[in-house]
Amino acid sequence: MARRRRSPWPGLLLAVVLLVLSLGLEASNPNGTAIRGNLVKLGGNARSFRGRGRGSSRLLKIQKQINAMNKQPVKTIRSPDGDLIDCVLLRNQPAFDHPKLKHHQLQEEPMIWPNNLAKETSTEQDVVSIRVTQMWHQCGKQCPRGTVPIRRTTIDDILRAGSVRRYGRKFHKPPNPSRSNSSGAAASFQASSLMAMPEAMDSNGHEHAIAYTTGQFYGAQASLNVWRPDIDVPNEFSLSQIWLLGGSFADDLNSIEAGWQVSPELYGDSNPRLFTYWTSDSYQATGCYNLLCSGFIQTGSDIAIGASISPVSSYDGPQYDIRILVWKDPRTGNWWMRLGDRTLVGYWPAEIFSHLTDYASMVEFGGEVVNTQPDGSHTATQMGSGRFPSRGFAEASYFRNIGVVDSDNELQSHPVLQTLAEHPNCYGIVKAGSSDWGQYFYYGGPGSNPTCR
């Protein structure tokens, strides 16, 4: 049977659509040339898109998403790592697209800070607590006053995610309450609360090494050193963060998250990047990383959420750590984020939550990786530094000076912590205490090794 010749018209139609889109963007967006380049490059792959059942409708959907996410900048800064940082007017940022924030009263500064915010010190040699620097700072340029720096989303970013729906989001399944904790004892679980079940019990290919505490909390703080862990396959990630949780894992989990992560799929490289995340329905339909959906309100002009952190720690060399504080302003109910001693990043408004309008019933600190079991065996994606906790300072990753904010708005420096590592032969955790580091722990590991398969 003779092969039916494919008509050239679908390809020509797609080319026309791409041209119209790119010309329109260039006319309406001062950065249209860069986006147009992405469209032209994508047009060159039109045949492969048709072959996978995709076409101009998908391109239009992607471009609509990008147009909604990338707000008109007053200035653009090109970072040495290739990122474009757009300086967007404070009131024009994505947060205010949220239907619950249409009439939100912008809070430029917190009204009430936690008590006992003492400046941290360390007697360890080669610990450098940095006022967070990012690669785009190396350009010597800043965003003007009244604007916030936002990492621009590109078509490549969304294509790596595989779909518009997946881009910038986690997809966790509810945890299995029958699983055991790291000591082998069965962990109890109540569907209506988090008092007995840490987030790490999620078994959807996510593995953790964490310390956690339960109760009623209104904030958390820790210093964590920054590394560049190796990622085995592009759709895996490695992160280190603080979680503040409320609700149940069934369908109404509220979560506030902040830390650093390496995610080639999300960012297109292997640089450690500052990130935030939130959800109000157990990662189902609400929430996202950074500013990739409406929700988090950025107020500071110094830090771009999602941008690369530099410098990073090295084996037997300087240890660069960042201090993250998240707390609830008792007067407004908004949850603020601060880096170091003085850099306010912004806040999660009370309106986007349900349970976290009151308090967090669990706080977690530690690392997480995705294990897709490439080639049928455990991933070699590293957690933290890629070394086990037993290697100690200058080799292992750490969280130090861990604290929580109590109902009296006091920062408590010695919370009662439990630890959990689902697969300690792959990624472990060891906690300790000292006069200058307070509550701390080392954590992490290499993933795949002779005892982790």
CSV table of C-alpha atoms in Angstrom, one decimal:
chain,number,residue,atom,x,y,z
A,1,MET,CA,0.0,0.0,0.0
A,2,ALA,CA,1.4,3.4,-0.9
A,3,ARG,CA,2.2,5.7,2.0
A,4,ARG,CA,-0.2,8.7,2.2
A,5,ARG,CA,1.7,11.9,1.7
A,6,ARG,CA,1.5,14.3,4.6
A,7,SER,CA,-0.1,17.6,3.8
A,8,PRO,CA,2.2,20.7,4.3
A,9,TRP,CA,-0.7,22.8,5.4
A,10,PRO,CA,-0.6,22.0,9.2
A,11,GLY,CA,3.0,23.0,9.4
A,12,LEU,CA,2.4,26.2,7.4
A,13,LEU,CA,-0.6,27.1,9.7
A,14,LEU,CA,1.6,26.6,12.8
A,15,ALA,CA,4.3,28.8,11.3
A,16,VAL,CA,1.7,31.6,10.7
A,17,VAL,CA,0.4,31.2,14.3
A,18,LEU,CA,4.0,31.5,15.7
A,19,LEU,CA,4.7,34.5,13.6
A,20,VAL,CA,1.6,36.3,14.7
A,21,LEU,CA,2.3,35.5,18.3
A,22,SER,CA,5.9,36.7,18.2
A,23,LEU,CA,5.0,39.9,16.4
A,24,GLY,CA,2.3,40.7,18.9
A,25,LEU,CA,4.6,40.0,21.8
A,26,GLU,CA,7.4,42.2,20.3
A,27,ALA,CA,5.0,45.0,19.8
A,28,SER,CA,3.4,44.8,23.3
A,29,ASN,CA,6.4,43.7,25.4
A,30,PRO,CA,9.8,45.4,25.7
A,31,ASN,CA,11.3,41.9,26.1
A,32,GLY,CA,9.4,40.5,23.1
A,33,THR,CA,12.5,39.8,21.1
A,34,ALA,CA,13.7,37.2,23.7
A,35,ILE,CA,10.3,35.5,23.8
A,36,ARG,CA,10.0,35.6,20.0
A,37,GLY,CA,13.3,33.7,19.8
A,38,ASN,CA,11.8,31.0,21.9
A,39,LEU,CA,8.7,30.8,19.7
A,40,VAL,CA,10.8,30.6,16.5
A,41,LYS,CA,12.9,27.8,18.1
A,42,LEU,CA,9.8,26.0,19.1
A,43,GLY,CA,8.4,26.4,15.6
A,44,GLY,CA,11.4,24.5,14.3
A,45,ASN,CA,10.1,21.5,16.3
A,46,ALA,CA,6.6,21.8,15.0
A,47,ARG,CA,6.6,18.4,13.3
A,48,SER,CA,7.6,16.6,16.5
A,49,PHE,CA,4.8,18.4,18.4
A,50,ARG,CA,2.3,17.2,15.8
A,51,GLY,CA,3.7,13.7,16.1
A,52,ARG,CA,2.9,13.7,19.8
A,53,GLY,CA,-0.6,15.0,19.2
A,54,ARG,CA,0.3,18.6,20.0
A,55,GLY,CA,-0.1,21.6,17.8
A,56,SER,CA,-0.9,25.3,17.7
A,57,SER,CA,-3.6,25.0,20.4
A,58,ARG,CA,-0.9,23.8,22.9
A,59,LEU,CA,1.4,26.7,21.9
A,60,LEU,CA,-1.4,29.2,22.4
A,61,LYS,CA,-2.1,27.7,25.8
A,62,ILE,CA,1.6,27.9,26.8
A,63,GLN,CA,1.8,31.5,25.6
A,64,LYS,CA,-1.3,32.5,27.5
A,65,GLN,CA,0.3,31.1,30.6
A,66,ILE,CA,3.5,32.9,30.0
A,67,ASN,CA,1.7,36.2,29.4
A,68,ALA,CA,-0.2,35.8,32.7
A,69,MET,CA,3.0,35.0,34.6
A,70,ASN,CA,5.4,37.5,33.1
A,71,LYS,CA,4.3,41.0,34.2
A,72,GLN,CA,5.4,44.1,32.3
A,73,PRO,CA,8.8,45.1,33.7
A,74,VAL,CA,10.1,48.6,34.2
A,75,LYS,CA,13.7,47.2,34.0
A,76,THR,CA,15.3,43.9,33.0
A,77,ILE,CA,18.6,42.5,34.3
A,78,ARG,CA,20.4,39.7,32.6
A,79,SER,CA,22.1,37.3,35.1
A,80,PRO,CA,25.4,35.6,34.3
A,81,ASP,CA,23.6,32.2,34.6
A,82,GLY,CA,21.2,33.2,31.8
A,83,ASP,CA,18.2,34.2,33.9
A,84,LEU,CA,16.3,37.3,33.0
A,85,ILE,CA,15.3,39.2,36.2
A,86,ASP,CA,12.3,41.5,35.6
A,87,CYS,CA,11.8,44.5,37.9
A,88,VAL,CA,8.0,44.7,38.2
A,89,LEU,CA,6.0,47.3,40.0
A,90,LEU,CA,5.1,46.0,43.5
A,91,ARG,CA,1.3,46.2,42.9
A,92,ASN,CA,1.6,44.5,39.5
A,93,GLN,CA,3.2,41.3,40.7
A,94,PRO,CA,1.4,37.9,40.1
A,95,ALA,CA,0.0,37.6,43.7
A,96,PHE,CA,-2.7,40.1,43.0
A,97,ASP,CA,-4.2,38.0,40.3
A,98,HIS,CA,-5.5,35.7,43.0
A,99,PRO,CA,-9.3,36.1,43.4
A,100,LYS,CA,-9.0,36.3,47.2
A,101,LEU,CA,-6.4,39.1,47.0
A,102,LYS,CA,-8.3,41.5,44.7
A,103,HIS,CA,-9.0,43.8,47.7
A,104,HIS,CA,-6.0,42.8,49.8
A,105,GLN,CA,-4.4,45.6,51.8
A,106,LEU,CA,-0.7,45.5,50.9
A,107,GLN,CA,1.5,45.1,54.0
A,108,GLU,CA,5.0,46.5,53.1
A,109,GLU,CA,6.5,45.6,56.5
A,110,PRO,CA,5.4,43.3,59.4
A,111,MET,CA,3.6,45.1,62.2
A,112,ILE,CA,4.9,42.7,64.9
A,113,TRP,CA,8.2,40.7,65.0
A,114,PRO,CA,8.9,37.7,67.1
A,115,ASN,CA,10.7,38.3,70.4
A,116,ASN,CA,14.2,37.1,71.2
A,117,LEU,CA,15.6,37.6,67.7
A,118,ALA,CA,19.2,37.5,68.7
A,119,LYS,CA,22.0,37.7,66.1
A,120,GLU,CA,23.6,34.3,65.5
A,121,THR,CA,27.2,33.6,66.0
A,122,SER,CA,29.3,30.5,65.4
A,123,THR,CA,32.7,29.4,66.8
A,124,GLU,CA,33.2,26.9,63.9
A,125,GLN,CA,36.0,28.0,61.6
A,126,ASP,CA,35.1,28.6,58.0
A,127,VAL,CA,31.4,29.2,58.6
A,128,VAL,CA,30.2,32.1,56.6
A,129,SER,CA,26.7,33.3,57.3
A,130,ILE,CA,26.0,35.3,54.1
A,131,ARG,CA,23.6,38.0,53.5
A,132,VAL,CA,22.1,36.1,50.6
A,133,THR,CA,23.7,36.9,47.4
A,134,GLN,CA,22.5,35.7,44.0
A,135,MET,CA,24.1,35.5,40.6
A,136,TRP,CA,22.2,38.4,39.2
A,137,HIS,CA,23.7,40.6,41.9
A,138,GLN,CA,27.1,40.2,40.1
A,139,CYS,CA,25.9,42.5,37.4
A,140,GLY,CA,26.1,45.4,39.8
A,141,LYS,CA,22.5,46.4,39.0
A,142,GLN,CA,19.5,46.7,41.2
A,143,CYS,CA,15.8,46.9,40.8
A,144,PRO,CA,14.4,50.4,41.4
A,145,ARG,CA,12.6,51.3,44.6
A,146,GLY,CA,8.9,50.3,44.4
A,147,THR,CA,9.6,47.2,42.2
A,148,VAL,CA,10.3,43.6,43.0
A,149,PRO,CA,12.7,41.3,41.1
A,150,ILE,CA,11.0,38.3,39.4
A,151,ARG,CA,12.7,35.6,37.4
A,152,ARG,CA,11.2,35.5,34.0
A,153,THR,CA,9.4,32.3,32.8
A,154,THR,CA,10.3,31.0,29.3
A,155,ILE,CA,8.7,28.6,27.0
A,156,ASP,CA,11.6,26.2,27.7
A,157,ASP,CA,10.7,26.2,31.4
A,158,ILE,CA,7.2,25.0,30.6
A,159,LEU,CA,8.3,22.5,28.0
A,160,ARG,CA,10.6,20.8,30.5
A,161,ALA,CA,7.7,20.4,32.9
A,162,GLY,CA,5.7,18.6,30.1
A,163,SER,CA,2.6,20.6,30.5
A,164,VAL,CA,1.2,23.9,31.7
A,165,ARG,CA,-0.6,22.2,34.5
A,166,ARG,CA,2.6,20.6,35.9
A,167,TYR,CA,4.8,23.7,35.6
A,168,GLY,CA,5.9,25.0,39.0
A,169,ARG,CA,3.9,22.6,41.1
A,170,LYS,CA,4.4,19.6,43.3
A,171,PHE,CA,2.1,16.6,43.0
A,172,HIS,CA,2.1,14.6,46.2
A,173,LYS,CA,-0.1,11.7,47.1
A,174,PRO,CA,-1.5,11.5,50.6
A,175,PRO,CA,0.9,9.7,53.0
A,176,ASN,CA,0.5,6.0,54.0
A,177,PRO,CA,-0.3,6.1,57.7
A,178,SER,CA,0.7,2.5,58.2
A,179,ARG,CA,4.4,3.1,57.3
A,180,SER,CA,7.0,3.0,60.1
A,181,ASN,CA,9.3,5.7,61.3
A,182,SER,CA,13.0,5.4,61.2
A,183,SER,CA,13.2,3.7,64.6
A,184,GLY,CA,10.9,0.9,63.3
A,185,ALA,CA,8.0,1.8,65.5
A,186,ALA,CA,4.6,2.2,63.8
A,187,ALA,CA,3.7,5.9,63.5
A,188,SER,CA,0.2,6.8,64.7
A,189,PHE,CA,-2.0,8.9,62.5
A,190,GLN,CA,-5.1,11.0,62.9
A,191,ALA,CA,-6.9,12.2,59.8
A,192,SER,CA,-8.0,15.4,61.5
A,193,SER,CA,-4.5,16.6,62.6
A,194,LEU,CA,-0.8,16.5,62.0
A,195,MET,CA,0.1,15.8,65.5
A,196,ALA,CA,1.6,12.4,64.8
A,197,MET,CA,2.5,12.2,61.2
A,198,PRO,CA,5.3,14.2,59.5
A,199,GLU,CA,5.1,15.2,55.8
A,200,ALA,CA,8.0,12.9,55.1
A,201,MET,CA,5.7,9.9,55.2
A,202,ASP,CA,4.6,10.7,51.7
A,203,SER,CA,5.7,7.7,49.6
A,204,ASN,CA,5.2,9.2,46.1
A,205,GLY,CA,8.8,8.7,45.2
A,206,HIS,CA,9.9,11.4,47.7
A,207,GLU,CA,12.5,10.5,50.3
A,208,HIS,CA,13.4,12.6,53.3
A,209,ALA,CA,15.8,13.1,56.2
A,210,ILE,CA,14.1,15.5,58.6
A,211,ALA,CA,13.8,16.7,62.2
A,212,TYR,CA,10.3,17.7,63.2
A,213,THR,CA,8.2,18.9,66.2
A,214,THR,CA,4.5,19.0,66.9
A,215,GLY,CA,2.4,21.4,68.8
A,216,GLN,CA,1.1,25.0,68.2
A,217,PHE,CA,3.6,27.1,66.3
A,218,TYR,CA,3.6,30.6,64.8
A,219,GLY,CA,6.9,30.5,63.1
A,220,ALA,CA,10.3,28.8,62.6
A,221,GLN,CA,13.9,29.6,62.0
A,222,ALA,CA,17.1,27.8,61.1
A,223,SER,CA,20.5,28.4,59.3
A,224,LEU,CA,21.3,25.8,56.6
A,225,ASN,CA,24.4,25.5,54.5
A,226,VAL,CA,24.0,25.6,50.7
A,227,TRP,CA,25.5,23.0,48.4
A,228,ARG,CA,25.2,21.9,44.8
A,229,PRO,CA,24.1,18.3,45.0
A,230,ASP,CA,24.4,16.1,41.9
A,231,ILE,CA,21.0,15.2,40.3
A,232,ASP,CA,20.9,11.7,38.6
A,233,VAL,CA,18.1,12.4,36.0
A,234,PRO,CA,16.6,15.8,35.0
A,235,ASN,CA,13.1,15.2,36.4
A,236,GLU,CA,14.4,14.6,40.0
A,237,PHE,CA,15.3,17.3,42.5
A,238,SER,CA,17.1,17.8,45.8
A,239,LEU,CA,16.1,20.4,48.3
A,240,SER,CA,16.7,21.6,51.9
A,241,GLN,CA,13.9,23.5,53.5
A,242,ILE,CA,11.6,24.4,56.4
A,243,TRP,CA,8.0,23.2,56.4
A,244,LEU,CA,5.2,24.8,58.5
A,245,LEU,CA,2.1,22.5,58.3
A,246,GLY,CA,-1.5,22.6,59.3
A,247,GLY,CA,-4.6,20.5,58.6
A,248,SER,CA,-4.5,16.8,57.5
A,249,PHE,CA,-2.7,15.0,54.7
A,250,ALA,CA,-5.9,13.7,53.3
A,251,ASP,CA,-7.1,16.7,51.3
A,252,ASP,CA,-6.8,19.9,53.3
A,253,LEU,CA,-3.1,20.2,54.1
A,254,ASN,CA,-1.8,23.8,54.4
A,255,SER,CA,1.9,24.1,53.9
A,256,ILE,CA,4.4,27.0,53.9
A,257,GLU,CA,7.9,26.0,52.6
A,258,ALA,CA,11.1,27.9,52.1
A,259,GLY,CA,14.7,26.8,51.5
A,260,TRP,CA,17.1,26.1,48.6
A,261,GLN,CA,16.8,23.5,45.9
A,262,VAL,CA,18.5,22.1,42.8
A,263,SER,CA,15.9,21.2,40.1
A,264,PRO,CA,17.0,20.9,36.4
A,265,GLU,CA,13.4,20.4,35.3
A,266,LEU,CA,12.2,23.5,37.0
A,267,TYR,CA,15.1,25.8,36.3
A,268,GLY,CA,17.1,24.3,33.4
A,269,ASP,CA,20.4,24.0,35.3
A,270,SER,CA,22.0,22.5,38.4
A,271,ASN,CA,22.4,25.7,40.4
A,272,PRO,CA,21.1,25.8,44.0
A,273,ARG,CA,18.3,28.3,44.1
A,274,LEU,CA,16.3,30.0,46.8
A,275,PHE,CA,12.7,28.9,46.7
A,276,THR,CA,9.3,29.1,48.4
A,277,TYR,CA,6.2,26.9,48.1
A,278,TRP,CA,2.7,26.9,49.4
A,279,THR,CA,-0.5,24.9,49.2
A,280,SER,CA,-3.9,25.0,51.0
A,281,ASP,CA,-5.3,21.7,49.7
A,282,SER,CA,-2.6,19.0,50.1
A,283,TYR,CA,-0.9,19.9,46.7
A,284,GLN,CA,-4.0,19.2,44.7
A,285,ALA,CA,-5.1,22.4,43.0
A,286,THR,CA,-3.6,25.3,44.9
A,287,GLY,CA,-0.1,26.6,45.4
A,288,CYS,CA,3.1,26.6,43.5
A,289,TYR,CA,6.8,27.3,43.7
A,290,ASN,CA,8.1,30.9,44.0
A,291,LEU,CA,5.9,33.4,42.1
A,292,LEU,CA,4.8,31.0,39.4
A,293,CYS,CA,1.1,31.4,40.5
A,294,SER,CA,-0.7,34.0,42.5
A,295,GLY,CA,-0.4,33.8,46.2
A,296,PHE,CA,3.0,34.9,47.8
A,297,ILE,CA,3.4,38.6,48.0
A,298,GLN,CA,7.0,39.8,47.5
A,299,THR,CA,7.9,43.2,49.1
A,300,GLY,CA,11.7,43.3,49.0
A,301,SER,CA,13.7,44.5,45.9
A,302,ASP,CA,17.0,42.7,46.8
A,303,ILE,CA,16.1,39.0,46.4
A,304,ALA,CA,14.6,37.2,43.4
A,305,ILE,CA,12.8,34.1,44.5
A,306,GLY,CA,13.9,31.2,42.2
A,307,ALA,CA,17.3,32.8,41.4
A,308,SER,CA,20.7,31.1,41.9
A,309,ILE,CA,22.5,31.4,45.2
A,310,SER,CA,26.2,32.2,45.1
A,311,PRO,CA,28.7,31.2,46.6
A,312,VAL,CA,28.1,27.7,47.8
A,313,SER,CA,29.8,25.4,50.3
A,314,SER,CA,32.7,23.1,49.5
A,315,TYR,CA,34.3,20.0,51.0
A,316,ASP,CA,36.9,20.9,53.6
A,317,GLY,CA,36.4,24.5,52.6
A,318,PRO,CA,34.2,27.5,53.6
A,319,GLN,CA,30.6,26.7,54.6
A,320,TYR,CA,28.1,29.2,53.3
A,321,ASP,CA,24.8,29.1,55.1
A,322,ILE,CA,21.6,31.1,54.9
A,323,ARG,CA,19.3,31.9,57.8
A,324,ILE,CA,15.5,31.7,57.1
A,325,LEU,CA,12.9,33.0,59.5
A,326,VAL,CA,9.2,32.5,58.8
A,327,TRP,CA,6.6,33.8,61.3
A,328,LYS,CA,3.0,34.9,61.6
A,329,ASP,CA,2.3,38.5,62.2
A,330,PRO,CA,-0.2,38.3,65.1
A,331,ARG,CA,-1.9,41.5,64.1
A,332,THR,CA,-2.6,40.7,60.4
A,333,GLY,CA,-2.3,36.9,60.2
A,334,ASN,CA,0.1,37.1,57.3
A,335,TRP,CA,3.2,34.7,57.4
A,336,TRP,CA,6.4,36.7,56.7
A,337,MET,CA,9.7,35.4,55.4
A,338,ARG,CA,13.1,37.0,56.3
A,339,LEU,CA,16.6,36.0,55.1
A,340,GLY,CA,19.6,36.7,57.4
A,341,ASP,CA,19.3,39.6,59.9
A,342,ARG,CA,17.5,42.2,57.8
A,343,THR,CA,16.3,41.1,54.3
A,344,LEU,CA,12.5,40.9,54.2
A,345,VAL,CA,11.4,38.9,51.2
A,346,GLY,CA,7.6,39.1,51.5
A,347,TYR,CA,4.7,37.2,52.9
A,348,TRP,CA,2.0,34.6,52.4
A,349,PRO,CA,-1.3,36.4,53.0
A,350,ALA,CA,-3.7,34.9,55.5
A,351,GLU,CA,-6.5,34.8,52.9
A,352,ILE,CA,-5.0,31.9,50.9
A,353,PHE,CA,-5.0,29.5,53.8
A,354,SER,CA,-7.6,27.7,56.0
A,355,HIS,CA,-5.8,25.9,58.9
A,356,LEU,CA,-2.7,28.2,58.8
A,357,THR,CA,-5.0,31.2,59.6
A,358,ASP,CA,-4.6,29.9,63.1
A,359,TYR,CA,-1.2,28.1,63.6
A,360,ALA,CA,1.1,25.4,62.3
A,361,SER,CA,0.6,22.1,64.1
A,362,MET,CA,3.9,20.7,62.8
A,363,VAL,CA,7.2,22.2,61.8
A,364,GLU,CA,9.9,20.2,59.8
A,365,PHE,CA,13.5,20.9,58.9
A,366,GLY,CA,15.6,18.9,56.5
A,367,GLY,CA,16.1,17.5,53.1
A,368,GLU,CA,14.0,15.9,50.4
A,369,VAL,CA,14.8,14.2,47.1
A,370,VAL,CA,12.8,12.6,44.3
A,371,ASN,CA,13.7,9.0,43.6
A,372,THR,CA,12.3,7.9,40.2
A,373,GLN,CA,14.4,4.7,40.3
A,374,PRO,CA,16.2,5.2,37.0
A,375,ASP,CA,17.2,1.9,35.4
A,376,GLY,CA,15.2,0.1,38.1
A,377,SER,CA,17.5,0.9,41.0
A,378,HIS,CA,17.7,3.7,43.6
A,379,THR,CA,18.6,7.1,42.3
A,380,ALA,CA,22.1,8.5,42.7
A,381,THR,CA,20.6,12.0,43.3
A,382,GLN,CA,22.4,13.5,46.3
A,383,MET,CA,20.8,15.1,49.3
A,384,GLY,CA,22.5,18.1,50.8
A,385,SER,CA,26.3,17.7,50.3
A,386,GLY,CA,26.0,14.1,49.1
A,387,ARG,CA,27.9,12.9,52.2
A,388,PHE,CA,26.4,11.1,55.2
A,389,PRO,CA,25.9,12.9,58.5
A,390,SER,CA,28.7,11.0,60.2
A,391,ARG,CA,31.2,13.0,58.1
A,392,GLY,CA,30.4,16.1,60.2
A,393,PHE,CA,31.4,19.7,59.7
A,394,ALA,CA,32.8,20.8,56.3
A,395,GLU,CA,31.6,17.6,54.6
A,396,ALA,CA,28.0,17.0,55.6
A,397,SER,CA,25.0,19.3,55.3
A,398,TYR,CA,23.6,20.9,58.4
A,399,PHE,CA,20.7,22.9,60.0
A,400,ARG,CA,21.8,24.9,63.0
A,401,ASN,CA,20.3,27.3,65.5
A,402,ILE,CA,16.9,25.8,65.0
A,403,GLY,CA,14.0,27.6,66.7
A,404,VAL,CA,10.2,27.9,66.7
A,405,VAL,CA,7.8,30.7,67.6
A,406,ASP,CA,5.4,29.9,70.3
A,407,SER,CA,1.9,31.3,71.2
A,408,ASP,CA,3.5,34.2,73.1
A,409,ASN,CA,5.4,35.3,70.0
A,410,GLU,CA,8.7,34.1,71.6
A,411,LEU,CA,11.3,32.5,69.5
A,412,GLN,CA,12.2,29.3,71.4
A,413,SER,CA,15.7,28.1,70.7
A,414,HIS,CA,15.4,24.5,72.0
A,415,PRO,CA,12.3,22.8,70.6
A,416,VAL,CA,11.8,19.1,71.2
A,417,LEU,CA,12.8,17.5,67.9
A,418,GLN,CA,12.3,14.0,66.6
A,419,THR,CA,14.1,12.7,63.5
A,420,LEU,CA,13.0,10.6,60.6
A,421,ALA,CA,14.8,9.1,57.6
A,422,GLU,CA,12.8,6.6,55.6
A,423,HIS,CA,15.9,5.1,54.0
A,424,PRO,CA,18.9,5.8,56.3
A,425,ASN,CA,21.3,3.8,54.1
A,426,CYS,CA,20.6,6.3,51.4
A,427,TYR,CA,20.0,9.5,53.3
A,428,GLY,CA,20.6,9.9,57.0
A,429,ILE,CA,20.2,12.4,59.9
A,430,VAL,CA,22.0,12.8,63.2
A,431,LYS,CA,20.9,15.6,65.7
A,432,ALA,CA,23.0,17.2,68.5
A,433,GLY,CA,23.3,20.4,70.5
A,434,SER,CA,25.9,22.9,71.5
A,435,SER,CA,26.1,26.3,73.2
A,436,ASP,CA,26.7,28.3,70.0
A,437,TRP,CA,24.8,26.1,67.4
A,438,GLY,CA,21.9,25.4,69.8
A,439,GLN,CA,19.7,22.6,68.4
A,440,TYR,CA,21.3,21.3,65.2
A,441,PHE,CA,21.7,18.3,63.0
A,442,TYR,CA,23.7,16.9,60.1
A,443,TYR,CA,21.8,15.2,57.3
A,444,GLY,CA,22.0,13.9,53.7
A,445,GLY,CA,23.7,11.2,51.7
A,446,PRO,CA,24.7,10.0,48.2
A,447,GLY,CA,21.6,8.0,47.4
A,448,SER,CA,22.6,4.9,45.5
A,449,ASN,CA,25.5,3.0,47.1
A,450,PRO,CA,26.3,-0.7,48.0
A,451,THR,CA,23.8,-0.5,50.9
A,452,CYS,CA,21.2,1.6,49.1
A,453,ARG,CA,19.8,0.0,46.0
